[in-house]
Coordinates of C-alpha atoms and ligand atoms in Angstrom, one line a residue:
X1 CA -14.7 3.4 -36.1
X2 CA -12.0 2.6 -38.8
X3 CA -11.0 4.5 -41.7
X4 CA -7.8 7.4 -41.2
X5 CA -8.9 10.0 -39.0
X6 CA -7.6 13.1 -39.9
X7 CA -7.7 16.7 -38.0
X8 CA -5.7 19.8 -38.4
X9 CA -2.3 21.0 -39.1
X10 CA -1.6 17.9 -41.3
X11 CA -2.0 15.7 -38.0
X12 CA -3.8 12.0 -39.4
X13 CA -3.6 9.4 -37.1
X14 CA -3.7 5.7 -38.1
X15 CA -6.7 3.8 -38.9
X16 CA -8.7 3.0 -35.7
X17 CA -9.5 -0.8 -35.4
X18 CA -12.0 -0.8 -32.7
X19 CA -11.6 -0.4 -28.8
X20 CA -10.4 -2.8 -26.2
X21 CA -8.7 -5.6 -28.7
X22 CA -5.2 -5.8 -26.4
X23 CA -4.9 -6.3 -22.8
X24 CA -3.6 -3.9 -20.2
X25 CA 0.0 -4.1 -19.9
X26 CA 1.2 -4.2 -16.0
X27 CA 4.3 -2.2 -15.4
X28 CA 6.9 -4.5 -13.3
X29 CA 6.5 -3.9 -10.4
X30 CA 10.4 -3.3 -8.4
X31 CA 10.7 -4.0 -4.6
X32 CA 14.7 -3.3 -5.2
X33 CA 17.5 -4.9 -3.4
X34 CA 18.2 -4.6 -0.3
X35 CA 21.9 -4.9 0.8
X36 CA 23.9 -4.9 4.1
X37 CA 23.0 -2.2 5.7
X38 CA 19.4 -2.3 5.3
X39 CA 19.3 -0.2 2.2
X40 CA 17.3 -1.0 -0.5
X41 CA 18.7 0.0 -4.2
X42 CA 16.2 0.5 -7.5
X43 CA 17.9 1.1 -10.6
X44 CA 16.4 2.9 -13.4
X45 CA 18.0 3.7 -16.7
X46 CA 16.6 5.9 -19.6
X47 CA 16.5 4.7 -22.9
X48 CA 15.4 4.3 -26.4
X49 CA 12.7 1.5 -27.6
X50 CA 9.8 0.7 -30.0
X51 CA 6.2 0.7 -28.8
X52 CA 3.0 -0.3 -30.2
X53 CA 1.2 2.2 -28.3
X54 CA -1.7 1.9 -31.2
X55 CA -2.5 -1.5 -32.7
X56 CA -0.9 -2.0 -36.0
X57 CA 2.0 0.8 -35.6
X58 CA 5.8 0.8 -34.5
X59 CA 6.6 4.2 -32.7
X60 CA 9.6 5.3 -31.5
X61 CA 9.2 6.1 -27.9
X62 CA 11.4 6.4 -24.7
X63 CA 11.0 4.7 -21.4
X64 CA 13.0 3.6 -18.0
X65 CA 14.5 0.2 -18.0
X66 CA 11.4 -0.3 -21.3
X67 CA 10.4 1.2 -24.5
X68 CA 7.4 2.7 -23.1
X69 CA 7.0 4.1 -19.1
X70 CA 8.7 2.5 -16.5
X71 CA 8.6 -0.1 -13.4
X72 CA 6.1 1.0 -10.5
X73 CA 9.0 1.5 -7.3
X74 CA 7.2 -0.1 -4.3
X75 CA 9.0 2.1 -1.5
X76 CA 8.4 1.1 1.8
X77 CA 7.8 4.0 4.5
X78 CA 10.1 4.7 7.1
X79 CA 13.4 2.6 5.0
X80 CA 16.1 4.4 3.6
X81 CA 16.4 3.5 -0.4
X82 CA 18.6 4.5 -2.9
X83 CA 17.4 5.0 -6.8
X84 CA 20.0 4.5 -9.2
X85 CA 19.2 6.4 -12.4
X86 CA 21.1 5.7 -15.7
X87 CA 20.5 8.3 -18.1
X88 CA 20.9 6.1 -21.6
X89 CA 19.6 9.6 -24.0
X90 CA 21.5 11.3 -26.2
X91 CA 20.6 14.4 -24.1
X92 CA 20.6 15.7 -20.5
X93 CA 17.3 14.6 -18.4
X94 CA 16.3 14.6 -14.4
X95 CA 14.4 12.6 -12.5
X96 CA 11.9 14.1 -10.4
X97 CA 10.0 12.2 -8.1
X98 CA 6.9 13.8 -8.2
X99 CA 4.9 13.6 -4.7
X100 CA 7.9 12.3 -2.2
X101 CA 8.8 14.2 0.7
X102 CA 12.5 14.8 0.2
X103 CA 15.1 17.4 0.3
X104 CA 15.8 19.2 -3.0
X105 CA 19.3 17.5 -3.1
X106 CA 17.6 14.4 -4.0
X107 CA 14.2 15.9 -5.5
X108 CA 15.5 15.4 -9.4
X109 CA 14.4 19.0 -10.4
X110 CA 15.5 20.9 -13.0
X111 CA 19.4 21.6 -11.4
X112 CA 20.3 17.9 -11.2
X113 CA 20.9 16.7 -14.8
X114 CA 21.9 13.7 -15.7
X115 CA 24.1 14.2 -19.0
X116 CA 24.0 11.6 -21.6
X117 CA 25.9 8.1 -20.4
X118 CA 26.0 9.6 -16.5
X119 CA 24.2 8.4 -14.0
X120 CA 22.6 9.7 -10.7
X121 CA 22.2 8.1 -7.5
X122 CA 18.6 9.9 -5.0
X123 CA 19.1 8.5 -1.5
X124 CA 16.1 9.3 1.0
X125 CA 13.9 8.0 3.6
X126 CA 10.2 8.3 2.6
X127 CA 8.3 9.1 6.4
X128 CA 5.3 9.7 4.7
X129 CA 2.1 7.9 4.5
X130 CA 0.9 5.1 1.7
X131 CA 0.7 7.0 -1.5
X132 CA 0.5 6.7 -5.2
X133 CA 3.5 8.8 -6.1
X134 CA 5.1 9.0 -8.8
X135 CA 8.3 10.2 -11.3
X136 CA 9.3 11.7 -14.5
X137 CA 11.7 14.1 -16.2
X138 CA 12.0 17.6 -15.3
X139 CA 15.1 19.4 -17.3
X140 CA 14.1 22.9 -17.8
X141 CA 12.0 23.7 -20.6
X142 CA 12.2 19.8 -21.8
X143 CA 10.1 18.3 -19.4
X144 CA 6.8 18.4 -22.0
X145 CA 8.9 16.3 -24.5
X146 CA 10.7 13.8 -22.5
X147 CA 7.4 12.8 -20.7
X148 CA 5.4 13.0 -24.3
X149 CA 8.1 10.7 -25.3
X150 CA 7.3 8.1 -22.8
X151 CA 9.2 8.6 -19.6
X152 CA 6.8 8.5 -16.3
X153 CA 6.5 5.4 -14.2
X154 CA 4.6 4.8 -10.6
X155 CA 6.2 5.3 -7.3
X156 CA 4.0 3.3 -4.3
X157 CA 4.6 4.3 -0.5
X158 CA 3.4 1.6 1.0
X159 CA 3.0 1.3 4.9
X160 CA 0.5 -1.5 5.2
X161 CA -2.0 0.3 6.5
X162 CA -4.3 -0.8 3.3
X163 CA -3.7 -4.2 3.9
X164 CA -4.9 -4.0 7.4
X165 CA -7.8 -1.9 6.0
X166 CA -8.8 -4.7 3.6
X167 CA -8.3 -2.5 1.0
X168 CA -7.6 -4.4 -2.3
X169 CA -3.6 -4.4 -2.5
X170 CA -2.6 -7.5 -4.7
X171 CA -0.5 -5.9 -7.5
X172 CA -1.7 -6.0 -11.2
X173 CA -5.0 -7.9 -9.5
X174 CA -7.2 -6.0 -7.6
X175 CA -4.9 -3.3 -7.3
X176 CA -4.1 -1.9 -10.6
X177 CA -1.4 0.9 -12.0
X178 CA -3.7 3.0 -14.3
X179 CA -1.7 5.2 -16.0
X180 CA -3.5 8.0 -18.5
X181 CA -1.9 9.5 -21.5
X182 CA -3.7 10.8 -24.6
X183 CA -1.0 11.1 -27.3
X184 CA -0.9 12.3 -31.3
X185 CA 0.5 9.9 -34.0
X186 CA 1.5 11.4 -37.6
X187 CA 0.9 9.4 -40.8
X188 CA 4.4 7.7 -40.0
X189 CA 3.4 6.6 -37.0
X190 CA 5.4 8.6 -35.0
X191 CA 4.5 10.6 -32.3
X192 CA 3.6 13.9 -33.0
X193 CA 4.7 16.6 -30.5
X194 CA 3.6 20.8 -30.9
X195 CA 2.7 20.4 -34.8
X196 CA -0.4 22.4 -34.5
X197 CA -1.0 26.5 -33.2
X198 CA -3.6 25.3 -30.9
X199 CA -0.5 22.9 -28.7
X200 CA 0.8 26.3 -27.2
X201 CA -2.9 25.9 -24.4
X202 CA -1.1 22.3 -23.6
X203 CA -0.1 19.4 -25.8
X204 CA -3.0 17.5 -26.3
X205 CA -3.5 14.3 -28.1
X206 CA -6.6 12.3 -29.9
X207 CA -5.7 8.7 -28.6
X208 CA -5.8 7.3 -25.2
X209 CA -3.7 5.6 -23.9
X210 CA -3.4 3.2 -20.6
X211 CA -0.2 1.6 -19.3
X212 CA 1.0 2.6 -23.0
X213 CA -1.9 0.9 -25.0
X214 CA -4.7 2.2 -26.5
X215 CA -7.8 1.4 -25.2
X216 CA -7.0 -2.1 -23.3
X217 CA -9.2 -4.3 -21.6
X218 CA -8.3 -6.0 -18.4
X219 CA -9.4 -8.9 -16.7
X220 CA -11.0 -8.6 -13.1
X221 CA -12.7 -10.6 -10.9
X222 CA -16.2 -10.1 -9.5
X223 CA -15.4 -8.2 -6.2
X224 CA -13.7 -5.0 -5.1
X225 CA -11.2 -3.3 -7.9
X226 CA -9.2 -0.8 -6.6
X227 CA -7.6 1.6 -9.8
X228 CA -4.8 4.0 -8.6
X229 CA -5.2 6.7 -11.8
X230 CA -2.3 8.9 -12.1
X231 CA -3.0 11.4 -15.1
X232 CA -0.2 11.8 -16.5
X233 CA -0.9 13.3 -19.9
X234 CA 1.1 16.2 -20.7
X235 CA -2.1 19.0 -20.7
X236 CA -5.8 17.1 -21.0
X237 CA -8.3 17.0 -18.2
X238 CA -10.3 13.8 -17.3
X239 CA -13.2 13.7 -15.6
X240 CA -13.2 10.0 -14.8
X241 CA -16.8 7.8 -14.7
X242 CA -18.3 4.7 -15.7
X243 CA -20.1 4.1 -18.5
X244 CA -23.3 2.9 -17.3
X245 CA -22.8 5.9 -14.9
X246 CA -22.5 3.8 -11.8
X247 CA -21.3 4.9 -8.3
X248 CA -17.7 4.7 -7.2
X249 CA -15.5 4.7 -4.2
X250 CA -12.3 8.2 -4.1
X251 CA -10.2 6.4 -1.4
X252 CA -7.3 8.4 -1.7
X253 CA -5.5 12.2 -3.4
X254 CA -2.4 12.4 -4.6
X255 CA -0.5 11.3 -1.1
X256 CA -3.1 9.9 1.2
X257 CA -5.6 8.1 1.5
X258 CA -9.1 10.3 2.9
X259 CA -10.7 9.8 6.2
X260 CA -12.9 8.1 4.6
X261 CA -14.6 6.3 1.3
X262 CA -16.2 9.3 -0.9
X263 CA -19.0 8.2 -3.2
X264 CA -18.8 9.5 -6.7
X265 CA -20.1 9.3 -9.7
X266 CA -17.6 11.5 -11.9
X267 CA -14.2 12.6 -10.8
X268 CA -12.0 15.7 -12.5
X269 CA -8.3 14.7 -12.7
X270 CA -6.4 17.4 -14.1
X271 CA -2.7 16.6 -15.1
X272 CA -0.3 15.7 -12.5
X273 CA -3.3 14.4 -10.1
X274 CA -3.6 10.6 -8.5
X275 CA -6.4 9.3 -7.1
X276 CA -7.7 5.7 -5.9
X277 CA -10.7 4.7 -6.5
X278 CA -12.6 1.5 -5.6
X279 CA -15.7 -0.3 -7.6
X280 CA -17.9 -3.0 -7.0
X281 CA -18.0 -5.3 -9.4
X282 CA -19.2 -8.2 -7.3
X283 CA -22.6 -8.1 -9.4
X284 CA -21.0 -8.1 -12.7
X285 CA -19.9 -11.2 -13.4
X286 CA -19.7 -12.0 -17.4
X287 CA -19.9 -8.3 -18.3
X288 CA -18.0 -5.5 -19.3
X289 CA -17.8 -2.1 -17.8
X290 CA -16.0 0.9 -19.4
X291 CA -14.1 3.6 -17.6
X292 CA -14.3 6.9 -19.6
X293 CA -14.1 10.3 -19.6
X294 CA -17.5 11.6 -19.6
X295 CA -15.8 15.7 -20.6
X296 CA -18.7 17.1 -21.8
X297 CA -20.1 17.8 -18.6
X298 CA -17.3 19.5 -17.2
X299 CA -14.4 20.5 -18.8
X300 CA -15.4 22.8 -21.1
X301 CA -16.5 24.9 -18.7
X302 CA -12.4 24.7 -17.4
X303 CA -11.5 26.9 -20.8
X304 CA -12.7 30.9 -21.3
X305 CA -11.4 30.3 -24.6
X306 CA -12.9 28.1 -27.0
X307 CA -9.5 27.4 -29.2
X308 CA -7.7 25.5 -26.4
X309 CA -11.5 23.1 -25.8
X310 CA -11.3 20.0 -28.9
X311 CA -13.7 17.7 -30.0
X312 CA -12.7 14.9 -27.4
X313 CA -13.2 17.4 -24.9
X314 CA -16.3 18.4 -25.8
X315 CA -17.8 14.9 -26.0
X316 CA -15.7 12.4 -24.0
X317 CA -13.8 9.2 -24.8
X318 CA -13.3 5.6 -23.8
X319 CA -10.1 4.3 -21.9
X320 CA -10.6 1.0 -20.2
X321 CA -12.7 -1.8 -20.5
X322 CA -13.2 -4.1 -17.2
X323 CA -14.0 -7.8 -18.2
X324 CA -15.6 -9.1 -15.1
X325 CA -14.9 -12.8 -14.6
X326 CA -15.5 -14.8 -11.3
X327 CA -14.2 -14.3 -8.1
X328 CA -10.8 -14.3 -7.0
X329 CA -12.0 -15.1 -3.8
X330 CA -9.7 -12.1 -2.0
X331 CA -11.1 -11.3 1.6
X332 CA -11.5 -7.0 0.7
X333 CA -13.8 -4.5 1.5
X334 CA -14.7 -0.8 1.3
X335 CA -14.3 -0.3 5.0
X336 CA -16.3 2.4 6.6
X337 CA -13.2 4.6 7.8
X338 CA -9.8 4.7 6.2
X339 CA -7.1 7.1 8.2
X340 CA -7.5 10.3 10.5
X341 CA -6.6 13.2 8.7
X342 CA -3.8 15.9 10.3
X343 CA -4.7 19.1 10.7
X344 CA -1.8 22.2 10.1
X345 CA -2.0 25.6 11.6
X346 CA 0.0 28.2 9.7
X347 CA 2.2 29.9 11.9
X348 CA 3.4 32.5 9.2
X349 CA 1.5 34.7 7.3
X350 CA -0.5 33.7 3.5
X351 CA 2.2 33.3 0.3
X352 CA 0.1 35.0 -2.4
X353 CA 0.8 33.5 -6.1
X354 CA -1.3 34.7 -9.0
X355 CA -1.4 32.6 -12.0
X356 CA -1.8 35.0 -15.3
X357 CA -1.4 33.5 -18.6
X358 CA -0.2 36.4 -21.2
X359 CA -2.6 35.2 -23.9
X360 CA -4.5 38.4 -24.7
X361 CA -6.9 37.9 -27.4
X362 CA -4.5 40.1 -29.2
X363 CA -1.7 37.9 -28.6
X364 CA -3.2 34.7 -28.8
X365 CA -5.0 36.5 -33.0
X366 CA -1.1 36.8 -34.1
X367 CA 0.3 33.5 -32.8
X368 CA -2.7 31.8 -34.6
X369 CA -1.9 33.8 -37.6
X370 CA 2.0 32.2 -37.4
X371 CA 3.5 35.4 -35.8
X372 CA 5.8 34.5 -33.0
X373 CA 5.8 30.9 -32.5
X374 CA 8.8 29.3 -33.0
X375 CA 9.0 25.5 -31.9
X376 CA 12.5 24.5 -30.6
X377 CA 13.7 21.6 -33.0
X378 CA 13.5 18.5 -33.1
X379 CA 14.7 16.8 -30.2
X380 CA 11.7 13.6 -29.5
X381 CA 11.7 10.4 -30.4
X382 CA 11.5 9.4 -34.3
X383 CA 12.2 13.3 -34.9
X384 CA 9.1 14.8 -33.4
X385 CA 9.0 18.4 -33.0
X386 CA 9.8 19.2 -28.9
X387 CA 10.0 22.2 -27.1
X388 CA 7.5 25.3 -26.2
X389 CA 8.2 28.5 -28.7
X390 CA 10.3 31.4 -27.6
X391 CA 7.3 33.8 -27.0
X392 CA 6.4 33.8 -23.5
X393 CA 2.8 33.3 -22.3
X394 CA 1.9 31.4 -18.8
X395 CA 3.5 33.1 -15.5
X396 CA 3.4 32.8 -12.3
X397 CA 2.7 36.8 -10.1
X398 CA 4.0 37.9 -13.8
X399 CA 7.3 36.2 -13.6
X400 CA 8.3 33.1 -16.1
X401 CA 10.8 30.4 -14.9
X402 CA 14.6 31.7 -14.8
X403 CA 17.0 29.1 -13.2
X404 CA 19.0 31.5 -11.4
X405 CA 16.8 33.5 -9.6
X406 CA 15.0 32.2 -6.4
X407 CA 11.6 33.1 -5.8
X408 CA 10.3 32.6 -2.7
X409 CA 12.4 31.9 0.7
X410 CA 10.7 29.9 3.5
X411 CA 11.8 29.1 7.0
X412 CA 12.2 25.1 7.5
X413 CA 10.0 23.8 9.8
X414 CA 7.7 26.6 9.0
X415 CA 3.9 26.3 8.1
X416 CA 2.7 28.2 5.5
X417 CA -0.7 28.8 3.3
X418 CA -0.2 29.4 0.0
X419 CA -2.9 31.7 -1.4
X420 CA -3.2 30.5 -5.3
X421 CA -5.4 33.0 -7.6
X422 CA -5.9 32.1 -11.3
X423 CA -6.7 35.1 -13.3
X424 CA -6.6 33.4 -16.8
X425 CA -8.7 32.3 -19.5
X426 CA -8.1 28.6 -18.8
X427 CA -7.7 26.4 -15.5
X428 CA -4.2 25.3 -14.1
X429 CA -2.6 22.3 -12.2
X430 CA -1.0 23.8 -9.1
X431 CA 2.1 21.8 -8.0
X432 CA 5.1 22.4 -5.6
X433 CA 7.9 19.9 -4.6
X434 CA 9.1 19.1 -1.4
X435 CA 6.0 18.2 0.5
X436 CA 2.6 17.7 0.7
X437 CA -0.2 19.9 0.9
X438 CA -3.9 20.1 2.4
X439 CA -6.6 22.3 0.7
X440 CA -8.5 24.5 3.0
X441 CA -10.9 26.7 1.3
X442 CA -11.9 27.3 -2.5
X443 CA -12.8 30.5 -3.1
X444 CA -13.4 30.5 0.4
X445 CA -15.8 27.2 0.4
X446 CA -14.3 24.4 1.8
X447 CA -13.0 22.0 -0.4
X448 CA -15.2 18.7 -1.9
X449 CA -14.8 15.4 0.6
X450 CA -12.7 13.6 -2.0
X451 CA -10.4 16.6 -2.3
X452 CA -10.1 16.3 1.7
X453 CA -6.4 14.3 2.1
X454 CA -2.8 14.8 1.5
X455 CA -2.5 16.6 -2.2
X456 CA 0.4 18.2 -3.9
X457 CA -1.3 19.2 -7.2
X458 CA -4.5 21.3 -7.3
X459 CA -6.8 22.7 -10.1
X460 CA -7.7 26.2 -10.1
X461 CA -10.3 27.2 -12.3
X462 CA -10.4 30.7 -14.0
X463 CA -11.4 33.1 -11.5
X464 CA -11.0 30.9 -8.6
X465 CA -8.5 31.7 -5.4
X466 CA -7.6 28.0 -3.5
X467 CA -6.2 28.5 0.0
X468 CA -3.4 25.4 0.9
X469 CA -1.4 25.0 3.7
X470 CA 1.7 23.0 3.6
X471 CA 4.3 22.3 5.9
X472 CA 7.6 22.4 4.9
X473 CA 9.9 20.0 7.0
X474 CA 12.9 19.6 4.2
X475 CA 15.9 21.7 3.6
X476 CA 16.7 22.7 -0.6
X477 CA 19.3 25.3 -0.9
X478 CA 20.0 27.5 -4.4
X479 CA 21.9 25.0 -5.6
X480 CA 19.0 22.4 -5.6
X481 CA 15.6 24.7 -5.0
X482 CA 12.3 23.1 -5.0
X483 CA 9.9 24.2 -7.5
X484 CA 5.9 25.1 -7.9
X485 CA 5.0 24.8 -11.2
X486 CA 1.9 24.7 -13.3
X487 CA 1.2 21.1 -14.2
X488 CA 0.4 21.4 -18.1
X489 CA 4.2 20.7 -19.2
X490 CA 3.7 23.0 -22.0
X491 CA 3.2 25.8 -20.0
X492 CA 6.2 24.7 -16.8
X493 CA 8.0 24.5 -20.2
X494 CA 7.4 28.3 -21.3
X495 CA 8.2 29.7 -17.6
X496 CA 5.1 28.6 -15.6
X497 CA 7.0 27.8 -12.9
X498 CA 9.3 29.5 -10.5
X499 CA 11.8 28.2 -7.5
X500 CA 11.9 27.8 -3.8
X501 CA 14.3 27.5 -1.3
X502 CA 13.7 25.8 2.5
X503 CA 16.3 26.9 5.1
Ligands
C2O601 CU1 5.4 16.3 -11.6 CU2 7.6 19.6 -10.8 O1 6.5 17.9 -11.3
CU602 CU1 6.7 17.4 -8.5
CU603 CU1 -1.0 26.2 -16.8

């Protein structure tokens, strides 16, 4: 490495100065206060900071009581909380908690904005079980920007059952917030947000970043190392392995642990997705082992068009480098059985969604050719560029995101499976708020073992129909509607997404 790498549309990113030189920053971790009456208050505020997400460079970046992500909210199960969210911007945001089980009055979607110098209080009871949730912005059609900016952070159910499991659960330790971002920096050193045709697929970046710094190493002891990855890059798909292409442990989805440890050797995260996973590093003392994404072997194969698949994707990258040092001595395991799954029986007939992106090879020729896109303005951090163009392209059963209409109207209490068919060039994140999901059948095969817990975002290839069933146990009215949404900002941005109510 070294030298200025530069790639298209007048992107160059700063001179490269070799991998793994900084350690891995560990967000604070916020157990909030508990008052009185047995509520426990958190207190997040928006705001503006400078971040050396690259070695060498000051950007301008946004982030929740930081300059750069946020603290990890350990939430106890089954205790009421109350987040207190302080919106510091110079522009309306929302704070979505992405994963909880709550009603849409305190979901944070896209109808509860916070305006600039407001605040906004989300008071719930979280009855579901351990999980690595978490939260970021979701103001319609600004969600892609505010998140590239630098606002996400962690959100941990706990309910002590990993403890009792032996499961590694000593924060920043053995049990480590592993947040993935891939970001683009211009010349200045600013990010660089929808400055190239190609960004309309999904805003995709050329460096990594973990916890907000480029290729870190952290410091582990020889034993069980449990990561909790929670991609949340705006568009790019991982497909998480080792270097030395050794075996590891998928101990939970998105909101559950599985039934049990699944062995792996690779694992596709597409954005939005969580997953736990567990390695042994109990024979590697004195050495260093690399977590990458190993792309080639997969996601190219997730595009029908070869525009929106880069050169990153096509050969993989590093993102964190495990120094193994002795042992911490910590009684864990990888126990043989985790938690019993539930099982849900629909008691109303399928939901059919169809996910069609409008990019015709027609369409997608005169975009390239400058026809039709126009960005938004500037409206990131240090000026960057924000905002999906006017010309609509990703829907959902051929209908783009319109805040006034609702799109679907379930029963509370009701059961339902949802019946999602991707007929585009490219594969999409499946999300909905509200609740939780299980995955019963891809294109009619039952899911893979490590896709076999609690999940409430899904990947569905071109071509593919995934069958989930969710129940759905909280109320949102039209004033507060839950959403499903594809995943890749960019395209929830441009109308991917459409509005539920529970009632
Ligand atoms: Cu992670 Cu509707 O969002
Ligand atoms: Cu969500
Ligand atoms: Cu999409």
């Amino acid at each position: 490495m070294g030298g200025v790498v530069i790639g298209a549309a007048g992107r160059a990113s700063a001179p490269r100065r070799g991998a793994f030189r900084r350690p891995l920053p560990i967000p604070v971790e916020s157990t909030g206060q508990l008052d009185a009456a047995g509520i426990r208050h958190y207190r997040l505020a928006t705001g503006y900071g400078t971040s050396e997400l690259v070695e060498g460079l000051q950007t301008s970046t946004w982030g929740y009581n930081g300059a750069w992500l946020g603290p990890t909210l350990r939430v106890p199960r089954d205790q009421p909380v109350n987040i207190h969210v302080r919106n510091s911007l110079n522009r309306p945001t929302t704070t979505h908690w992405h994963g909880a089980q709550v009603a849409g009055r305190v979901d944070g979607g896209p109808h509860s904005v916070i305006r600039p110098d407001h605040s906004w209080e989300a008071a719930y009871t979280l009855t579901q079980p351990a999980a690595t949730l978490w939260y970021h912005p979701h103001p319609h059609a600004y969600t892609g920007p505010q998140v590239y900016g630098g606002l996400a952070g962690m959100l941990w159910v706990d309910d002590g059952v990993d403890a009792q499991l032996k499961l590694p659960h000593t924060y920043g330790i053995d049990d480590i917030p592993v947040v993935l971002q891939d970001r683009r920096l211009g010349v200045d050193g600013q990010l660089a947000y929808m400055n190239a045709i190609g960004d309309l697929m999904g805003m995709k970046g050329d460096r990594f970043l973990v916890n907000g710094v480029e290729q870190p190493y952290l410091e582990a002891g020889a034993g069980w190392l449990r990561l909790r990855l929670l991609n949340a890059s705006n568009a790019r798909n991982y497909n998480i392995a080792f270097a030395d292409g050794r075996r590891f442990h998928v101990i939970a989805g998105d909101a559950g642990l599985l039934s049990e440890p699944t062995p792996v050797t690779h694992l596709l995260l597409s954005s939005g997705e969580r997953a736990e996973i567990l390695v042994d590093l109990s024979q590697d003392r004195d050495q260093r082992v690399v977590l990458r994404s190993d792309s080639s072997t997969i996601i190219p194969s997730l595009y029908r068009m070869p525009s929106a698949v880069d050169g990153l994707d096509r050969h993989g990258f590093d993102l964190l480098e495990l120094r193994v040092g002795p042992s911490l001595g910590l009684d864990t395991r990888l126990p043989d059985r985790l938690v019993d799954q539930p099982t849900l029986t629909a008691n109303q007939p399928p939901r059919r969604f169809l996910l069609n992106g409008m990019v015709g090879s027609e369409l997608w020729d005169r975009l390239r050719a400058g026809h039709g896109y126009s960005p938004r303005g500037n409206t990131g951090p240090g000026g960057m560029s924000a905002g999906v163009g006017d010309q609509k392209l990703f829907a959902i059963n051929s209908r783009f995101m319109d805040m006034q209409t609702i799109d679907a109207h379930i029963a509370l209490g009701s059961t339902e499976p949802w019946q999602v068919t991707n007929i585009s060039l490219m594969a999409h994140p499946f999300h909905m708020h509200g609740t939780s999901f299980l995955i019963r059948s891809r294109n009619g095969q039952p899911p893979p073992a490590h896709e076999r817990s609690w999940k409430d975002v899904v990947l569905v290839r071109g071509g593919e129909t995934v069958e989930l069933v969710a129940r759905f146990a909280h109320p949102a009215d039209k004033h507060y509607p839950f959403m499903y949404h594809c995943h890749i900002l960019e395209h929830e941005d441009n109308g991917m997404m459409g509005q539920f109510v529970v009632g």
